[in-house]
Short mmCIF file of C-alpha atoms in Angstrom, two decimals:
data_model
loop_
_atom_site.label_atom_id
_atom_site.label_comp_id
_atom_site.label_asym_id
_atom_site.label_seq_id
_atom_site.Cartn_x
_atom_site.Cartn_y
_atom_site.Cartn_z
CA UNK A 1 42.49 106.80 81.75
CA UNK A 2 43.20 105.14 85.09
CA UNK A 3 44.36 101.59 84.44
CA UNK A 4 44.85 100.76 88.11
CA UNK A 5 41.98 101.60 90.41
CA UNK A 6 41.74 101.69 94.17
CA UNK A 7 38.12 102.51 94.79
CA UNK A 8 38.34 102.91 98.55
CA UNK A 9 40.10 106.16 99.47
CA UNK A 10 40.22 105.20 103.12
CA UNK A 11 39.85 102.25 105.49
CA UNK A 12 39.72 102.07 109.27
CA UNK A 13 40.49 98.84 111.13
CA UNK A 14 40.96 97.92 114.76
CA UNK A 15 44.34 96.74 115.94
CA UNK A 16 44.66 92.97 115.73
CA UNK A 17 42.03 92.58 113.04
CA UNK A 18 42.52 91.92 109.34
CA UNK A 19 42.96 94.80 106.89
CA UNK A 20 41.93 94.11 103.31
CA UNK A 21 42.90 96.61 100.64
CA UNK A 22 41.53 96.12 97.14
CA UNK A 23 42.78 97.01 93.70
CA UNK A 24 41.32 96.53 90.22
CA UNK A 25 43.04 96.89 86.88
CA UNK A 26 41.86 97.19 83.32
CA UNK A 27 44.93 96.36 81.25
CA UNK A 28 45.12 92.63 80.55
CA UNK A 29 48.78 93.06 79.58
CA UNK A 30 49.79 93.69 83.19
CA UNK A 31 51.92 90.84 84.47
CA UNK A 32 53.45 92.28 87.61
CA UNK A 33 51.67 93.78 90.57
CA UNK A 34 53.14 95.54 93.57
CA UNK A 35 52.02 97.19 96.75
CA UNK A 36 53.77 100.23 98.16
CA UNK A 37 53.34 101.85 101.54
CA UNK A 38 53.74 105.56 102.08
CA UNK A 39 54.05 107.57 105.27
CA UNK A 40 53.54 111.37 105.21
CA UNK A 41 56.55 113.36 104.01
CA UNK A 42 58.35 110.21 102.89
CA UNK A 43 58.73 108.39 99.59
CA UNK A 44 56.79 105.17 98.95
CA UNK A 45 58.46 101.98 100.11
CA UNK A 46 58.04 98.58 98.54
CA UNK A 47 55.90 96.13 100.46
CA UNK A 48 55.15 93.03 98.42
CA UNK A 49 54.74 91.95 94.81
CA UNK A 50 53.20 89.17 92.76
CA UNK A 51 53.58 88.07 89.17
CA UNK A 52 50.77 86.80 87.00
CA UNK A 53 51.95 83.19 87.21
CA UNK A 54 50.95 83.11 90.88
CA UNK A 55 47.68 83.74 92.68
CA UNK A 56 49.12 84.31 96.13
CA UNK A 57 52.28 85.64 97.69
CA UNK A 58 52.93 85.85 101.39
CA UNK A 59 55.50 87.77 103.40
CA UNK A 60 55.03 87.72 107.14
CA UNK A 61 51.83 89.56 108.02
CA UNK A 62 51.27 90.62 104.41
CA UNK A 63 49.61 88.50 101.74
CA UNK A 64 48.71 89.56 98.23
CA UNK A 65 46.05 87.67 96.27
CA UNK A 66 45.65 87.92 92.51
CA UNK A 67 42.51 87.00 90.59
CA UNK A 68 43.45 87.40 86.93
CA UNK A 69 40.04 86.52 85.53
CA UNK A 70 38.48 89.30 87.59
CA UNK A 71 41.47 91.63 87.11
CA UNK A 72 41.52 92.11 90.85
CA UNK A 73 44.12 91.94 93.56
CA UNK A 74 43.98 92.45 97.28
CA UNK A 75 46.41 92.99 100.11
CA UNK A 76 45.69 91.34 103.44
CA UNK A 77 47.40 92.49 106.61
CA UNK A 78 47.01 90.15 109.56
CA UNK A 79 47.12 91.15 112.35
CA UNK A 80 46.92 94.88 111.74
CA UNK A 81 49.10 97.11 113.88
CA UNK A 82 48.96 100.88 114.52
CA UNK A 83 52.30 101.23 112.67
CA UNK A 84 50.57 99.97 109.54
CA UNK A 85 48.64 103.24 109.34
CA UNK A 86 49.76 104.73 106.02
CA UNK A 87 48.67 105.20 102.43
CA UNK A 88 48.90 102.02 100.37
CA UNK A 89 49.40 102.20 96.63
CA UNK A 90 48.70 99.38 94.23
CA UNK A 91 50.89 99.37 91.11
CA UNK A 92 51.11 97.27 87.97
CA UNK A 93 53.41 96.80 85.01
CA UNK A 94 53.19 94.85 81.73
CA UNK A 95 56.67 93.44 82.17
CA UNK A 96 59.69 93.72 84.43
CA UNK A 97 61.24 96.48 82.32
CA UNK A 98 58.41 98.98 82.32
CA UNK A 99 57.55 101.79 84.66
CA UNK A 100 54.73 101.27 87.10
CA UNK A 101 51.12 102.38 86.78
CA UNK A 102 49.87 103.44 90.19
CA UNK A 103 46.43 103.57 91.71
CA UNK A 104 45.32 106.62 93.68
CA UNK A 105 46.00 104.97 97.01
CA UNK A 106 44.02 103.86 100.06
CA UNK A 107 44.65 105.50 103.41
CA UNK A 108 44.64 102.85 106.15
CA UNK A 109 44.10 103.80 109.77
CA UNK A 110 44.64 101.14 112.40
CA UNK A 111 43.14 102.16 115.72
CA UNK A 112 44.23 100.77 119.10
CA UNK B 1 74.52 103.49 101.17
CA UNK B 2 72.18 106.47 100.85
CA UNK B 3 69.79 104.87 98.34
CA UNK B 4 67.91 107.54 96.39
CA UNK B 5 68.36 111.18 97.38
CA UNK B 6 66.59 114.28 96.07
CA UNK B 7 67.62 117.92 96.12
CA UNK B 8 66.03 120.24 97.18
CA UNK B 9 63.40 119.04 99.65
CA UNK B 10 61.25 122.16 99.30
CA UNK B 11 61.08 124.99 96.81
CA UNK B 12 58.78 127.92 96.07
CA UNK B 13 58.87 129.41 92.58
CA UNK B 14 57.10 132.24 90.86
CA UNK B 15 55.30 131.60 87.61
CA UNK B 16 57.77 131.64 84.73
CA UNK B 17 60.85 130.85 86.78
CA UNK B 18 62.98 127.83 86.01
CA UNK B 19 64.58 125.24 88.23
CA UNK B 20 66.21 121.82 88.20
CA UNK B 21 65.48 118.98 90.58
CA UNK B 22 68.34 116.60 91.18
CA UNK B 23 68.01 112.89 91.86
CA UNK B 24 70.97 110.73 92.78
CA UNK B 25 71.21 106.99 93.44
CA UNK B 26 74.15 104.95 94.64
CA UNK B 27 72.81 101.50 93.81
CA UNK B 28 74.15 101.37 90.24
CA UNK B 29 70.64 101.04 88.82
CA UNK B 30 70.06 101.46 85.11
CA UNK B 31 66.42 102.52 85.33
CA UNK B 32 65.40 105.82 86.87
CA UNK B 33 62.03 107.59 87.00
CA UNK B 34 60.41 110.89 87.85
CA UNK B 35 56.85 110.91 89.22
CA UNK B 36 54.56 113.60 90.49
CA UNK B 37 51.98 113.08 93.18
CA UNK B 38 48.92 115.28 93.44
CA UNK B 39 46.07 114.99 95.93
CA UNK B 40 43.70 112.21 94.90
CA UNK B 41 45.77 111.38 91.81
CA UNK B 42 48.28 108.80 92.94
CA UNK B 43 51.72 108.86 91.32
CA UNK B 44 51.99 109.75 87.65
CA UNK B 45 55.07 109.12 85.56
CA UNK B 46 56.67 112.22 84.03
CA UNK B 47 59.82 110.89 82.36
CA UNK B 48 62.06 107.90 82.75
CA UNK B 49 65.47 106.64 81.70
CA UNK B 50 66.63 103.13 80.91
CA UNK B 51 70.31 104.01 81.09
CA UNK B 52 72.94 106.72 80.91
CA UNK B 53 72.29 109.07 78.01
CA UNK B 54 68.71 107.87 77.41
CA UNK B 55 65.39 109.42 78.36
CA UNK B 56 61.76 108.79 77.45
CA UNK B 57 58.39 110.40 78.05
CA UNK B 58 55.94 109.09 80.56
CA UNK B 59 52.28 109.83 81.16
CA UNK B 60 52.54 113.59 81.91
CA UNK B 61 55.74 114.94 80.29
CA UNK B 62 54.55 118.38 79.13
CA UNK B 63 56.39 121.30 80.70
CA UNK B 64 59.30 119.16 81.89
CA UNK B 65 62.67 118.14 80.50
CA UNK B 66 65.12 115.57 81.81
CA UNK B 67 68.73 114.58 81.40
CA UNK B 68 70.75 111.51 82.38
CA UNK B 69 74.33 112.48 81.73
CA UNK B 70 75.65 110.21 84.45
CA UNK B 71 74.26 106.85 85.45
CA UNK B 72 73.79 107.87 89.06
CA UNK B 73 72.00 111.17 88.37
CA UNK B 74 68.64 111.99 86.82
CA UNK B 75 67.72 115.67 86.50
CA UNK B 76 64.22 117.06 86.07
CA UNK B 77 63.94 120.58 84.69
CA UNK B 78 61.11 123.07 84.62
CA UNK B 79 61.90 125.76 82.06
CA UNK B 80 58.94 128.03 82.80
CA UNK B 81 57.10 127.00 85.94
CA UNK B 82 53.30 127.15 86.06
CA UNK B 83 50.93 126.87 89.06
CA UNK B 84 49.71 123.54 87.62
CA UNK B 85 53.17 122.15 88.36
CA UNK B 86 52.67 122.61 92.09
CA UNK B 87 53.11 119.06 93.32
CA UNK B 88 55.31 116.62 95.19
CA UNK B 89 57.95 115.13 92.93
CA UNK B 90 59.39 111.69 93.54
CA UNK B 91 62.40 110.15 91.92
CA UNK B 92 62.89 106.39 91.83
CA UNK B 93 65.44 103.88 90.61
CA UNK B 94 64.82 100.22 89.92
CA UNK B 95 66.81 97.16 90.74
CA UNK B 96 67.26 94.56 88.00
CA UNK B 97 64.45 92.12 87.51
CA UNK B 98 64.21 89.14 85.28
CA UNK B 99 62.06 86.20 84.52
CA UNK B 100 59.02 86.44 86.71
CA UNK B 101 60.62 88.74 89.22
CA UNK B 102 60.09 92.45 88.82
CA UNK B 103 62.81 94.73 90.05
CA UNK B 104 61.88 96.75 93.08
CA UNK B 105 61.60 100.50 92.68
CA UNK B 106 63.30 102.54 95.38
CA UNK B 107 61.92 106.02 95.92
CA UNK B 108 63.54 109.19 97.15
CA UNK B 109 61.96 111.27 99.93
CA UNK B 110 60.33 113.72 97.51
CA UNK B 111 60.57 117.41 96.62
CA UNK B 112 57.64 119.62 97.52
CA UNK B 113 57.33 122.33 94.88
CA UNK B 114 54.97 125.28 95.03
CA UNK B 115 54.53 127.59 92.05
CA UNK B 116 52.87 130.90 92.84
#
């Protein structure tokens, strides 16, 4: 049973605009949430994370928002750039020692 | 500092053949993981290890075995390959976390395996 869900398989955004990628989870024990970015033929690379004690974490153009009551998190990319075109995976873990549960990914295309 | 490396990058097997995928990390991480990625399925955990000499099952362990004889290496074995094991396999190691900080997982470049 998928505990981390990314319901949008793909998203297309114009360069300079905001990209919003969404993720929902079902396990209330999850305390850590991460976003990974993956280019074709490469392994995923870590982008940004947030723990359940926060509702927002920002790193440059990337911001992750966490809504625990709704079991929902989102990744905002502002402004979007063509180099951001990749598959983005949402992942979650019940504590810092556990393996990650991944969503199925959202393919982002940023067009010039 | 090579990070996480995987050998081989590509492999084609016939049904019933065996093979071992090698993962190596030079970051002195305790935790290591093997995932598989299939189209539309995201990454699913096969096995993991919390330290040298230890292994544990993940979400989809059937048909695979693992060994962690040395801290820096994590081996994934297929004893009798099946077409359902056609996939891209990713190895990862995790940096220490603690408190409210989760350790980052570093992934290798992947091994693309086809079983005919």
